[in-house]
Coordinates of C-alpha atoms in Angstrom, one line a residue:
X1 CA -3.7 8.6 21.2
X2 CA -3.9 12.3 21.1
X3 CA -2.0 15.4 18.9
X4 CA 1.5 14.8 20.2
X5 CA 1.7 10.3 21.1
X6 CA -0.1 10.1 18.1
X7 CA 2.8 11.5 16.5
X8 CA 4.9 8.9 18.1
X9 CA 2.8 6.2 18.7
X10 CA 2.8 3.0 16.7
X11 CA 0.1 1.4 17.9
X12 CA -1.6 -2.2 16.6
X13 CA -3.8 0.8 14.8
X14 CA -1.8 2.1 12.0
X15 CA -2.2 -0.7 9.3
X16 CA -5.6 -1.4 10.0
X17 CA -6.4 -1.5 6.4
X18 CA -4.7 -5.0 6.6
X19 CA -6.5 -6.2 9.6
X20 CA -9.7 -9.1 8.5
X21 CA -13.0 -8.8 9.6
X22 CA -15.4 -11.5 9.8
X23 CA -18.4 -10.0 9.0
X24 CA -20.2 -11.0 6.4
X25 CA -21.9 -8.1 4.1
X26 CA -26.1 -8.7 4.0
X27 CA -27.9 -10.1 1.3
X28 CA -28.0 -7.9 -1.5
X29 CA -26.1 -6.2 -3.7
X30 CA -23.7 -3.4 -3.1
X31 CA -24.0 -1.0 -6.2
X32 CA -20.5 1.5 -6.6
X33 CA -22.1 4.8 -6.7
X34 CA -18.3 6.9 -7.4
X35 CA -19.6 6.2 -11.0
X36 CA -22.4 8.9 -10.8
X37 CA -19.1 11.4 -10.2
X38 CA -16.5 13.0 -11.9
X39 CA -13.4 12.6 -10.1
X40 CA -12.9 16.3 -10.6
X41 CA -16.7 17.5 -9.1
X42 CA -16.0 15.7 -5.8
X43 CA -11.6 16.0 -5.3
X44 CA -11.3 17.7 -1.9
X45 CA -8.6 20.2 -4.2
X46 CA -10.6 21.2 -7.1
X47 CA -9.1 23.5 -9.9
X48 CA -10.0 26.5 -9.7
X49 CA -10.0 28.8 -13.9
X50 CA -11.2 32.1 -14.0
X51 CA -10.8 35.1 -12.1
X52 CA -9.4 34.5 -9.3
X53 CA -11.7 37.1 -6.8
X54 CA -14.7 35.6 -5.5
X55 CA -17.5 37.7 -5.4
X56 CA -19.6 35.3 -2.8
X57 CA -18.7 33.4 -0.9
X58 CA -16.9 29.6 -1.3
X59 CA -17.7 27.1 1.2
X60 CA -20.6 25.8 3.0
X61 CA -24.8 25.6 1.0
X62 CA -27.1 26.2 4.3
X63 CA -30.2 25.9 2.1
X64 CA -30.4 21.8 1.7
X65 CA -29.8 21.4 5.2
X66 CA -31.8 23.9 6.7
X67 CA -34.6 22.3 4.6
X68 CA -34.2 19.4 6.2
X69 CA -33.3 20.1 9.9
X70 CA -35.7 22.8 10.9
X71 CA -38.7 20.6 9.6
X72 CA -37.7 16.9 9.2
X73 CA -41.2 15.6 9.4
X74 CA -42.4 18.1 6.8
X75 CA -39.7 17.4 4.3
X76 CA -40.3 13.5 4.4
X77 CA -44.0 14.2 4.2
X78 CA -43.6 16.1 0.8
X79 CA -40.9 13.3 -0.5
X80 CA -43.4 10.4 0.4
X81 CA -41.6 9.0 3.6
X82 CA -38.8 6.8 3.9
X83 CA -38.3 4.3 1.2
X84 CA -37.8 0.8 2.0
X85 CA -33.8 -0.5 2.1
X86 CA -32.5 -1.7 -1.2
X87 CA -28.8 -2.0 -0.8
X88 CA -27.2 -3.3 2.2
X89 CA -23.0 -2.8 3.3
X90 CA -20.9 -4.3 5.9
X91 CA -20.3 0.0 7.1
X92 CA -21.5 2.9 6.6
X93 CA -19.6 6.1 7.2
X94 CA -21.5 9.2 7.4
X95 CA -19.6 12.6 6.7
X96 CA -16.5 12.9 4.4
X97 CA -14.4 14.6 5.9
X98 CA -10.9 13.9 7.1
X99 CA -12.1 11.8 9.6
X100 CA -14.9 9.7 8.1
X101 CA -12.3 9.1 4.8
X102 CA -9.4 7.7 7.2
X103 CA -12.3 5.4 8.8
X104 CA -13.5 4.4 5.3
X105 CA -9.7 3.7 4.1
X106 CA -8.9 2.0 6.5
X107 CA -12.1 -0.3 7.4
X108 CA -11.4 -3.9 7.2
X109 CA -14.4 -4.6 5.3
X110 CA -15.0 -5.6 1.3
X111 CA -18.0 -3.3 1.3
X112 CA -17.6 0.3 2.8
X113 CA -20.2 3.4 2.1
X114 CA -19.3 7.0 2.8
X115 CA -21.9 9.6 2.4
X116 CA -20.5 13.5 2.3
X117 CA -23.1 16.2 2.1
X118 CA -21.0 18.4 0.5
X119 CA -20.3 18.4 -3.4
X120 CA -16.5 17.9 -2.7
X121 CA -14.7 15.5 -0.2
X122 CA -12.4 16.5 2.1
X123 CA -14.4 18.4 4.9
X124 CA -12.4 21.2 6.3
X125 CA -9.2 19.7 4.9
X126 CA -10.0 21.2 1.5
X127 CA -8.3 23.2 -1.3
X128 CA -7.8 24.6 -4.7
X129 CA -5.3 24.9 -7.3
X130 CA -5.0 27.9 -9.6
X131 CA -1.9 28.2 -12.2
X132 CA -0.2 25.6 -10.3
X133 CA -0.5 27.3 -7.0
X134 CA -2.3 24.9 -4.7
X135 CA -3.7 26.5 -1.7
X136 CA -5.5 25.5 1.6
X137 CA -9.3 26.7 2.0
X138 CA -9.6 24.7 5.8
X139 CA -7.2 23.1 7.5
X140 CA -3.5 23.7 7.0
X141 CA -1.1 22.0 8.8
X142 CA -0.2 19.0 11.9
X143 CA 2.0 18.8 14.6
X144 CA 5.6 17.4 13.3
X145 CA 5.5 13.4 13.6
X146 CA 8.3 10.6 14.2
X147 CA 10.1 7.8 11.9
X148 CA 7.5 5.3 12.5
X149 CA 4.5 6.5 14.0
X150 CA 1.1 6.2 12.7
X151 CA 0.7 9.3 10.8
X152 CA 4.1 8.5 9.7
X153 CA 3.2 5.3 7.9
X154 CA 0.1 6.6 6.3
X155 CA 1.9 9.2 4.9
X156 CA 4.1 7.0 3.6
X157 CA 1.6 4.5 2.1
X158 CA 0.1 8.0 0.3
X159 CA 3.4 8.7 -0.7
X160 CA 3.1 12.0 0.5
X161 CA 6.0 12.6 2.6
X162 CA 8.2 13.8 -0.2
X163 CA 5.9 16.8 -0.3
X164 CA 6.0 18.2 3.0
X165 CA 8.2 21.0 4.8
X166 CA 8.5 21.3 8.4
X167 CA 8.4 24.5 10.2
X168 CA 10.1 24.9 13.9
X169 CA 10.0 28.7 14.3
X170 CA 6.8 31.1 15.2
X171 CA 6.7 34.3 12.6
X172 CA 5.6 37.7 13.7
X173 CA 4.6 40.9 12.1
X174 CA 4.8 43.4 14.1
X175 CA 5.5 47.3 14.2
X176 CA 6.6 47.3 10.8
X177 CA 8.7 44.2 10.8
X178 CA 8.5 40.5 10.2
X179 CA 10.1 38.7 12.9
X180 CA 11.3 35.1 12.3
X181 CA 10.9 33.8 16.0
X182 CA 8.3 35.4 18.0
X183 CA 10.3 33.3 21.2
X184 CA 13.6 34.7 20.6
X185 CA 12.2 38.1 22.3
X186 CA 13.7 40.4 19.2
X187 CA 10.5 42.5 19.7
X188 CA 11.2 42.9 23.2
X189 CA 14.9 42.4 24.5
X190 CA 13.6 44.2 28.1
X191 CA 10.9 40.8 28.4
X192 CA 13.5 38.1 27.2
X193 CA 13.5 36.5 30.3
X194 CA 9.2 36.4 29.9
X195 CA 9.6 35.2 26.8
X196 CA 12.6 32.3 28.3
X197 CA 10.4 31.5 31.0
X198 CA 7.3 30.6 29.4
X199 CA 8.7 29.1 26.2
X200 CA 10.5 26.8 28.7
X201 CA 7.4 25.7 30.5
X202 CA 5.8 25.0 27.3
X203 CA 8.6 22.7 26.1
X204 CA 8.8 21.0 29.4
X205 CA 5.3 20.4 29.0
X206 CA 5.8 18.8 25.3
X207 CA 8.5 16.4 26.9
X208 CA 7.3 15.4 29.9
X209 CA 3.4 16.3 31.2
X210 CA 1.6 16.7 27.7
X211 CA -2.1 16.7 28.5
X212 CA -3.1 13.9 25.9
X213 CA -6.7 15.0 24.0
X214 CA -8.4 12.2 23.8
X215 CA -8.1 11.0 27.3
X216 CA -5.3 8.6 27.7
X217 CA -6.1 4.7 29.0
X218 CA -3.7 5.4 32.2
X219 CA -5.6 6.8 34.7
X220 CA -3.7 8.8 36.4
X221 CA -2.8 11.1 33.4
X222 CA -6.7 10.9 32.7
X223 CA -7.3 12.6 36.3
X224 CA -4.5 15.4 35.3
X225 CA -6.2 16.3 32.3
X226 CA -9.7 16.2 33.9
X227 CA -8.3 18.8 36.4
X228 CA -6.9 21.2 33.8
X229 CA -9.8 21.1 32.0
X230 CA -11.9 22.4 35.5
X231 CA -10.2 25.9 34.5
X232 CA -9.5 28.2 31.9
X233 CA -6.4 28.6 29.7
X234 CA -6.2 32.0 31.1
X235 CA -6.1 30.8 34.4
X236 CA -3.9 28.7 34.1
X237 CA -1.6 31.1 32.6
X238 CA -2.6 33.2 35.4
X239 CA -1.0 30.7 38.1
X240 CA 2.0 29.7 36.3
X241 CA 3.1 32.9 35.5
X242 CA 1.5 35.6 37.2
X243 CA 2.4 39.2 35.1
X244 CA 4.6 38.2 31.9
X245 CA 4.3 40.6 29.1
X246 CA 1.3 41.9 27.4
X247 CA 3.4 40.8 23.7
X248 CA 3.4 37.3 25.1
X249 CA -0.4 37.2 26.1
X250 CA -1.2 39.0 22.6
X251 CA 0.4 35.7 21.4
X252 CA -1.2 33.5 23.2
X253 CA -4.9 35.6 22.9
X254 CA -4.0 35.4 18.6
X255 CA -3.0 32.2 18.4
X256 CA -6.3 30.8 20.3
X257 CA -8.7 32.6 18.2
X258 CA -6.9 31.1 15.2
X259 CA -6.6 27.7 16.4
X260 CA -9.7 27.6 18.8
X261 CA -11.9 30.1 17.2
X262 CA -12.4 31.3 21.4
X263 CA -10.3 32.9 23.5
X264 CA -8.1 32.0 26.5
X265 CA -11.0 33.2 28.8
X266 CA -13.1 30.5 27.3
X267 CA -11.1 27.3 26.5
X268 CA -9.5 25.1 29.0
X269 CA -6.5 24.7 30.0
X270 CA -5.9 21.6 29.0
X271 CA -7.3 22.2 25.4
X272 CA -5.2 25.1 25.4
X273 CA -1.8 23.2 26.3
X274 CA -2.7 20.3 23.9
X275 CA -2.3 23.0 20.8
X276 CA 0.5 25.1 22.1
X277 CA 2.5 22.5 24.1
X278 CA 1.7 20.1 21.0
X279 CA 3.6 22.7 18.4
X280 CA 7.2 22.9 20.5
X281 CA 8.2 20.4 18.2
X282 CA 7.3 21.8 15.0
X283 CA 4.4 21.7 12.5
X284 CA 4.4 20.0 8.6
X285 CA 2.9 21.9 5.5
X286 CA 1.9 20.6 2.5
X287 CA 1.2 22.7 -0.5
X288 CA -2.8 22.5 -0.1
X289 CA -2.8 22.4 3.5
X290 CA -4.2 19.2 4.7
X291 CA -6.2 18.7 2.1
X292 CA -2.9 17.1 0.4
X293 CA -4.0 14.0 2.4
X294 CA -8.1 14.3 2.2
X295 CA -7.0 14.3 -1.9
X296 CA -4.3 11.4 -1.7
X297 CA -7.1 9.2 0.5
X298 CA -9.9 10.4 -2.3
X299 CA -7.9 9.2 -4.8
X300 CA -6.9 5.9 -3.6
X301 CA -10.8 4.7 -2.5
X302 CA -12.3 6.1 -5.9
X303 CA -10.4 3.6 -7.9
X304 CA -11.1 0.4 -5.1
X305 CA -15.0 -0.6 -5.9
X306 CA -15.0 -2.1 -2.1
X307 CA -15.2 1.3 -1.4
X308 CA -18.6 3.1 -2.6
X309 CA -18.2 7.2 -2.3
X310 CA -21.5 9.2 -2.9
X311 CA -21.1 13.0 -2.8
X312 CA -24.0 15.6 -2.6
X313 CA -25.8 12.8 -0.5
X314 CA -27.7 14.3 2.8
X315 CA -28.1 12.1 5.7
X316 CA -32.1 12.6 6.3
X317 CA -32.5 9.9 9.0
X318 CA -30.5 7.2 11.1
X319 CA -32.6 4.4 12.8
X320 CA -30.1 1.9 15.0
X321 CA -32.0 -1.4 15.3
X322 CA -30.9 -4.2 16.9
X323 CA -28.9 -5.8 14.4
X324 CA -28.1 -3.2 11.8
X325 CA -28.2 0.5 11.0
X326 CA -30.8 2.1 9.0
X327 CA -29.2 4.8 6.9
X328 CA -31.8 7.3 4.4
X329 CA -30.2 9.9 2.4
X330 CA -31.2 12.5 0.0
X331 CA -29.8 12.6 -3.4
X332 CA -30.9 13.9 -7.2
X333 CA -34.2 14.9 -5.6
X334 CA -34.9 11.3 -4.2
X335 CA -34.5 9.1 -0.5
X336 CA -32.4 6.2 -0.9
X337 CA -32.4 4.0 2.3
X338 CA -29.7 1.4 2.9
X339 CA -29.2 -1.2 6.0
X340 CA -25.4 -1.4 7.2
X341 CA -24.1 -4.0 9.6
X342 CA -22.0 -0.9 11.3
X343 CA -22.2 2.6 11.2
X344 CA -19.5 6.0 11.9
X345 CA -21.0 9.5 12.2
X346 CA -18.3 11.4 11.2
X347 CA -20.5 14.3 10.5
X348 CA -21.0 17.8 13.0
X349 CA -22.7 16.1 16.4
X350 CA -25.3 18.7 16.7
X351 CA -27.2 17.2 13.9
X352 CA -27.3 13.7 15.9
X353 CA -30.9 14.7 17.4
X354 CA -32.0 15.9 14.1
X355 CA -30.8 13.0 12.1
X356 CA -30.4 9.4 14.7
X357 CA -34.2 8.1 16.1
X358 CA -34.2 7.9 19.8
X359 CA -30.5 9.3 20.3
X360 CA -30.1 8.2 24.4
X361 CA -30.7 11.7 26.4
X362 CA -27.3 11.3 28.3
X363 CA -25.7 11.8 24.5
X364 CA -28.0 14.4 23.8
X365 CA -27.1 16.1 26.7
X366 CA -23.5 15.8 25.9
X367 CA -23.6 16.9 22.7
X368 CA -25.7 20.0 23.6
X369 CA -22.3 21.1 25.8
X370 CA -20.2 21.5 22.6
X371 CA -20.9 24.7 20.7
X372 CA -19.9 25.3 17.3
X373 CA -18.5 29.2 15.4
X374 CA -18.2 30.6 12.0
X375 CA -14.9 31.0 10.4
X376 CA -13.5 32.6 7.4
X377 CA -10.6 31.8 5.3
X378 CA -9.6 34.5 2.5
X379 CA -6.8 33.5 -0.2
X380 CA -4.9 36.0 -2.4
X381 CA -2.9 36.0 -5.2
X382 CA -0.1 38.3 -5.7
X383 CA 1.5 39.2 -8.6
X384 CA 5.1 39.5 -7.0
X385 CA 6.8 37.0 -4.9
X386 CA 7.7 37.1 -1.5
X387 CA 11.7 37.0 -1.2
X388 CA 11.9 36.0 2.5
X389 CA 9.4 33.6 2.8
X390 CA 7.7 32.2 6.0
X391 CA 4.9 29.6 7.0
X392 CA 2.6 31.3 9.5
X393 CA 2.8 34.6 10.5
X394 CA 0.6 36.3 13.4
X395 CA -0.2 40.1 12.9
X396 CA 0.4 41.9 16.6
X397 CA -0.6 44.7 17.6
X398 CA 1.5 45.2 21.1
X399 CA -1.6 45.2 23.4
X400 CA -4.2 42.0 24.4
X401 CA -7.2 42.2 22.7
X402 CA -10.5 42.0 24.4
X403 CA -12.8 38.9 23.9
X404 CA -15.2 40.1 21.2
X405 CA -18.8 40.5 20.6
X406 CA -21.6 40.4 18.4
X407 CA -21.7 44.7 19.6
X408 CA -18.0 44.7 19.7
X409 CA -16.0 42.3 16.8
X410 CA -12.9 44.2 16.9
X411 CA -12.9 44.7 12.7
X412 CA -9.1 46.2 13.5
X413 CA -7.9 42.7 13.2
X414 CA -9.6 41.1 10.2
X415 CA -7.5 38.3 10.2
X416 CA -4.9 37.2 13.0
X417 CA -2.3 35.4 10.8
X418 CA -0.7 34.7 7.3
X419 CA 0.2 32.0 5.7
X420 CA 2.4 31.6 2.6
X421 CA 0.5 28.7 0.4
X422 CA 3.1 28.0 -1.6
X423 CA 5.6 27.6 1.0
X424 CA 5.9 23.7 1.3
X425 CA 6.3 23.7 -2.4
X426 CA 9.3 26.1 -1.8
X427 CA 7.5 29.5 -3.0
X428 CA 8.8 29.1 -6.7
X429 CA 8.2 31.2 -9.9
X430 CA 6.9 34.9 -9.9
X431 CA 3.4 35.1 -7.9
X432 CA 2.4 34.0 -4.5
X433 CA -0.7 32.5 -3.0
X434 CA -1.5 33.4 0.5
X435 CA -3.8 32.0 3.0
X436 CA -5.1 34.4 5.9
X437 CA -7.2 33.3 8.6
X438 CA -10.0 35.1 10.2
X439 CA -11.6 33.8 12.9
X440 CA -15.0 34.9 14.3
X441 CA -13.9 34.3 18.0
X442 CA -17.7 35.1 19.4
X443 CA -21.3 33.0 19.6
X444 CA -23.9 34.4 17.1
X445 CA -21.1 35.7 14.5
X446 CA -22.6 32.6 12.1
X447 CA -25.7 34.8 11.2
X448 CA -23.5 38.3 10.1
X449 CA -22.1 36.0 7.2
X450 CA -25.3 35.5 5.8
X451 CA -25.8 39.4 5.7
X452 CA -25.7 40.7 2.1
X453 CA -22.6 42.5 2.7
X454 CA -21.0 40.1 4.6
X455 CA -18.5 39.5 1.6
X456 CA -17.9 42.9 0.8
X457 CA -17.4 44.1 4.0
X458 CA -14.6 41.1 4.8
X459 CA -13.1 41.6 1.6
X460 CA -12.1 45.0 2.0
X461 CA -11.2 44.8 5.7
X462 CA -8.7 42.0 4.9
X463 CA -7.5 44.4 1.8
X464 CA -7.2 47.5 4.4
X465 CA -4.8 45.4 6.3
X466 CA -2.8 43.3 3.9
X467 CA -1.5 46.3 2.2
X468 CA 0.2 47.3 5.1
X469 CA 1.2 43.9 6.0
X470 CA 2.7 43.0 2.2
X471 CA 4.9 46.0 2.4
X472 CA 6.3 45.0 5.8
X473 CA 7.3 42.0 3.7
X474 CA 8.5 43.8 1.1
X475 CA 6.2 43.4 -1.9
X476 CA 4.2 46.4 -3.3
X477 CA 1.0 47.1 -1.8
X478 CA -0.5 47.5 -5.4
X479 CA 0.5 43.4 -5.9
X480 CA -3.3 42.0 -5.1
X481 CA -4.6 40.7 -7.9
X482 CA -7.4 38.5 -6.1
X483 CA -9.0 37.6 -2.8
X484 CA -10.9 34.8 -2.9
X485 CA -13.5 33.6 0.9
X486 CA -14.4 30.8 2.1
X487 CA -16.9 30.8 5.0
X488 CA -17.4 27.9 6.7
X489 CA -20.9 27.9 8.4
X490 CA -19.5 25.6 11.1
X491 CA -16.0 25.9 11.3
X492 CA -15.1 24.8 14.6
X493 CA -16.1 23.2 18.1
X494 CA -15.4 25.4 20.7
X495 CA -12.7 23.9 23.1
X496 CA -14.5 25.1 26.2
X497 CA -13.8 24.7 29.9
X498 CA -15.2 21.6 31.5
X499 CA -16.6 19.4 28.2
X500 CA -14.1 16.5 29.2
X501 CA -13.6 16.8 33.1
X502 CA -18.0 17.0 32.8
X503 CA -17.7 13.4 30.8
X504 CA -19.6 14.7 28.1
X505 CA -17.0 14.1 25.5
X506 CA -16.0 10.7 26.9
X507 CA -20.2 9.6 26.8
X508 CA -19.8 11.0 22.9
X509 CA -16.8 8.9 22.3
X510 CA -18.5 5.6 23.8
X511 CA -21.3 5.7 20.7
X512 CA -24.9 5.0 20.5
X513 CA -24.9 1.3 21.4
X514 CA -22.4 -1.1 19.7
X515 CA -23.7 -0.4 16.2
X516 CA -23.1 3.0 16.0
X517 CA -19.9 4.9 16.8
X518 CA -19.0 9.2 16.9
X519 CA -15.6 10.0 15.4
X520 CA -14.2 13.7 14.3
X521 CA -12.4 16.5 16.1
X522 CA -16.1 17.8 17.8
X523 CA -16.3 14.0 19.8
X524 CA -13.6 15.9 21.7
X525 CA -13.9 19.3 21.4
X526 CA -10.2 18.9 20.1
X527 CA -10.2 21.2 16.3
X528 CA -6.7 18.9 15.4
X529 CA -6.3 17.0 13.0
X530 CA -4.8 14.4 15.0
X531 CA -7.7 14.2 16.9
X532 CA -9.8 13.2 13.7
X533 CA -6.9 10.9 13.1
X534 CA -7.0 9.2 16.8
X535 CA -11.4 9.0 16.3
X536 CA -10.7 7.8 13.6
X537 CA -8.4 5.3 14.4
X538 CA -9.8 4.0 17.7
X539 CA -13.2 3.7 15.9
X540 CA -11.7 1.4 13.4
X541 CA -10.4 -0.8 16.0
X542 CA -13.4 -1.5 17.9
X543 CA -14.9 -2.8 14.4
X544 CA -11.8 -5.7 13.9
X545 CA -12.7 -6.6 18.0
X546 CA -16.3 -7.0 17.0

């Protein structure tokens, strides 16, 4: 299962919701915590009154964690130690984002526990709504799906479908202009046969040799992947090309740092064709972003009491015993421990060694090979509306940037695409949302967003730009009323060469003994939401064999 069969697929998998599991809870008594919430404190899209400017930034709280993590045995000397266990479930999933809350929906067990950090669910599939303008603060879209596949049917049990939009062309600003189809060559007639050539390998690819992320069970397509993952996107690119224009390359360079947060230098080629290859076909849009379906799952697990949802609720420690997993986790100034027949860690993997007792030194090792950036997203209202809307549109510039640097971070390009929030919703009424994306495409850029000017200074770069870019598209400079950032501390795993032809992410994906199982995009080093989907999935599966 990957981004693209996944789309397609319709495995045993998709109504695993339905499936029975034999596994009786422990003795005890399993205690709903989702009372303890409002539904509105912990919705993945909260509502957002006010102003709309931020003056800090939205997003991750480093403080709890850090607390924690650099000096675990000090924090659980001042809190007294781990309790003793005094609620027991048949699973435990641990991290609320998109992943853990498809593994908790669709668990076939009566008595299911997710634990999310965070004060909201949702992950990096979050968003906000302001005057009726909902709007993506993570994760935005997914590769277009088929009549029947697995995505297909649970968006159809979410009853979701009716809100999507499907986008099949790749927006450009450039010189001045917005383009509709970067690949039709209108920016440059004199490279159309560039632009023919390599837009035609990229759809043969889609059809017929689509480099499946995670590994597919054939071996021989396994091996392929393996190999393209030995070598860089760039080159690759490199041998299947050899010179094509420096537009096309820009592209390419752009679109990595947006996707990838790396740049074609760094990720692999297989990586690389899994995202590009994968979007031939199209992309879907919900107003939101995906945080439409963190939202719709939310709402259909805090109303079913087999499901027990605790927000604000850090994972301190993970003991896998013989027969269970032992689960602590902080909350309203206190340590709660619970035992759990089965447990998912859906959270970031570099806090396994901080968090799971005696984590096996091959999966530390592993884990240790995927690395992890800081990303931005900036929203802004406008007070006029865009007449020609669009999806996603990449600023270009007409030359390939150079990888950057914690000396060099090429502020030119403060964000490397636009997105139109309100786009899936069909852009109605008088103002306009839009969600640009800013990648920090370097290792080290995390500790420049904790800088006290880090929001200033990002705020008015993105406003230097967008000025220019909103009268390319025809609205008045002066139309800003609002920029609002999110920085995400730990945005996303860097795709990088080698992390599956090494084994590292198939050791990950195996788990920590049969109790204890990885699942999210980072057990790959895949940033798709398919591949949380797929985790997800196959993780859900292994507990009906069991």
């Amino acid at each position: 299962m990957n981004r693209r069969e996944l789309l397609k697929s319709t495995a045993a998998g998709i109504a695993l919701s339905q499936l029975p599991w034999s596994v009786k809870a422990f003795a005890g008594t399993s205690t709903s915590h989702f009372s303890e919430l409002t539904r509105s404190a912990a919705s993945p899209i909260s509502l957002h009154t006010g102003s709309f400017a931020s003056t800090v930034f939205n997003g991750d709280n480093e403080d709890l964690p850090h607390d924690v993590l650099w000096n675990k045995p000090g924090f659980l000397e001042r809190m007294g130690g781990l309790p003793k266990p005094t609620e027991s479930y048949d699973l435990v999933v641990i991290g609320g984002g998109i992943a853990g809350l498809l593994a908790a929906h669709w668990a076939p067990s009566k008595n299911v526990l997710l634990l999310e950090q965070a004060p909201r669910f949702g992950g990096l599939s979050v968003g906000e709504e302001y005057k009726g303008h909902r709007y993506s603060q993570g994760a935005a879209y997914f590769c277009a799906t088929d009549d029947g596949s697995a995505l297909d049917q649970l968006l159809k049990e979410l009853d979701l479908w009716k809100h999507t939009r499907t986008e099949e062309q790749a927006p450009v600003l450039f010189q001045g202009k917005l383009h509709e189809d970067f690949w039709n060559a209108e920016m440059r007639p004199s490279a159309r046969a560039d632009f023919d050539r390599v837009k035609a390998k990229f759809t043969e690819i889609y059809n017929e040799s689509y480099p499946e992320i995670p590994l597919s069970d054939d071996s021989e397509e396994a091996a392929r992947v393996r190999e393209l993952d030995k070598i860089t996107f760039k080159v690759w690119l490199e041998r299947e090309f050899g010179t094509i224009d420096p537009l096309i390359l820009e592209f390419i360079q752009i679109y990595c740092w947006s996707s990838f947060n790396a740049s074609i230098d760094e990720i692999s080629a297989a990586q690389g064709l899994n995202f590009v290859a994968g979007e031939m076909g199209g992309i879907v849009a919900f107003p939101g972003g995906n945080s439409a379906i963190s939202q719709a799952l939310f709402e259909k697990m805090s109303t079913d009491r087999s499901r027990n949802l605790v927000a604000h609720a850090f994972v301190v420690d993970i003991k896998v015993m013989s027969d269970r997993v032992r689960v602590s986790y902080f909350k309203d100034g206190k340590i709660t421990t619970i035992d759990a027949k089965k447990a998912l860690f859906a959270a970031p993997k570099f806090l396994a060694k901080k968090l799971i007792d005696d984590l096996p030194a091959a999966m530390d090792a592993a884990i240790k090979q995927i690395s992890y950036r800081a990303y931005v997203v900036a929203n802004v209202m406008l007070d006029s509306r865009i007449e020609n809307p669009f999806y996603d549109a990449f600023s270009l510039e007409g030359k390939v940037p150079e990888p950057p640097s914690p000396l060099s971070q090429d502020g030119r390009r403060p964000y490397t695409d636009i997105l139109m929030a309100d786009w899936a919703s069909g852009a109605q009424g008088d103002t306009n949302v839009l969600s640009l994306y800013r990648p920090l495409p370097f290792d080290g850029a995390r500790q420049f967003l904790f800088h006290p000017d880090a929001h200033t200074k990002a705020r008015n770069q993105v406003d230097e730009l967008l000025r220019k870019d909103l009268v390319t598209m025809g609205v008045p400079a002066e139309s800003i009323q609002g920029i609002r950032l999110t920085r995400w501390g730990h945005a996303l795993p860097v795709a990088g060469k080698g992390i599956i032809a090494s084994g590292a992410a198939e050791t990950i994906a195996k788990g920590f003994s049969d109790r204890l199982q990885f699942i999210g995009q980072d057990v790959w080093a895949n940033p798709a939401f398919e591949t949380a989907f797929a985790t997800a999935e196959r993780a859900v599966a292994k507990l009906k064999k069991a």
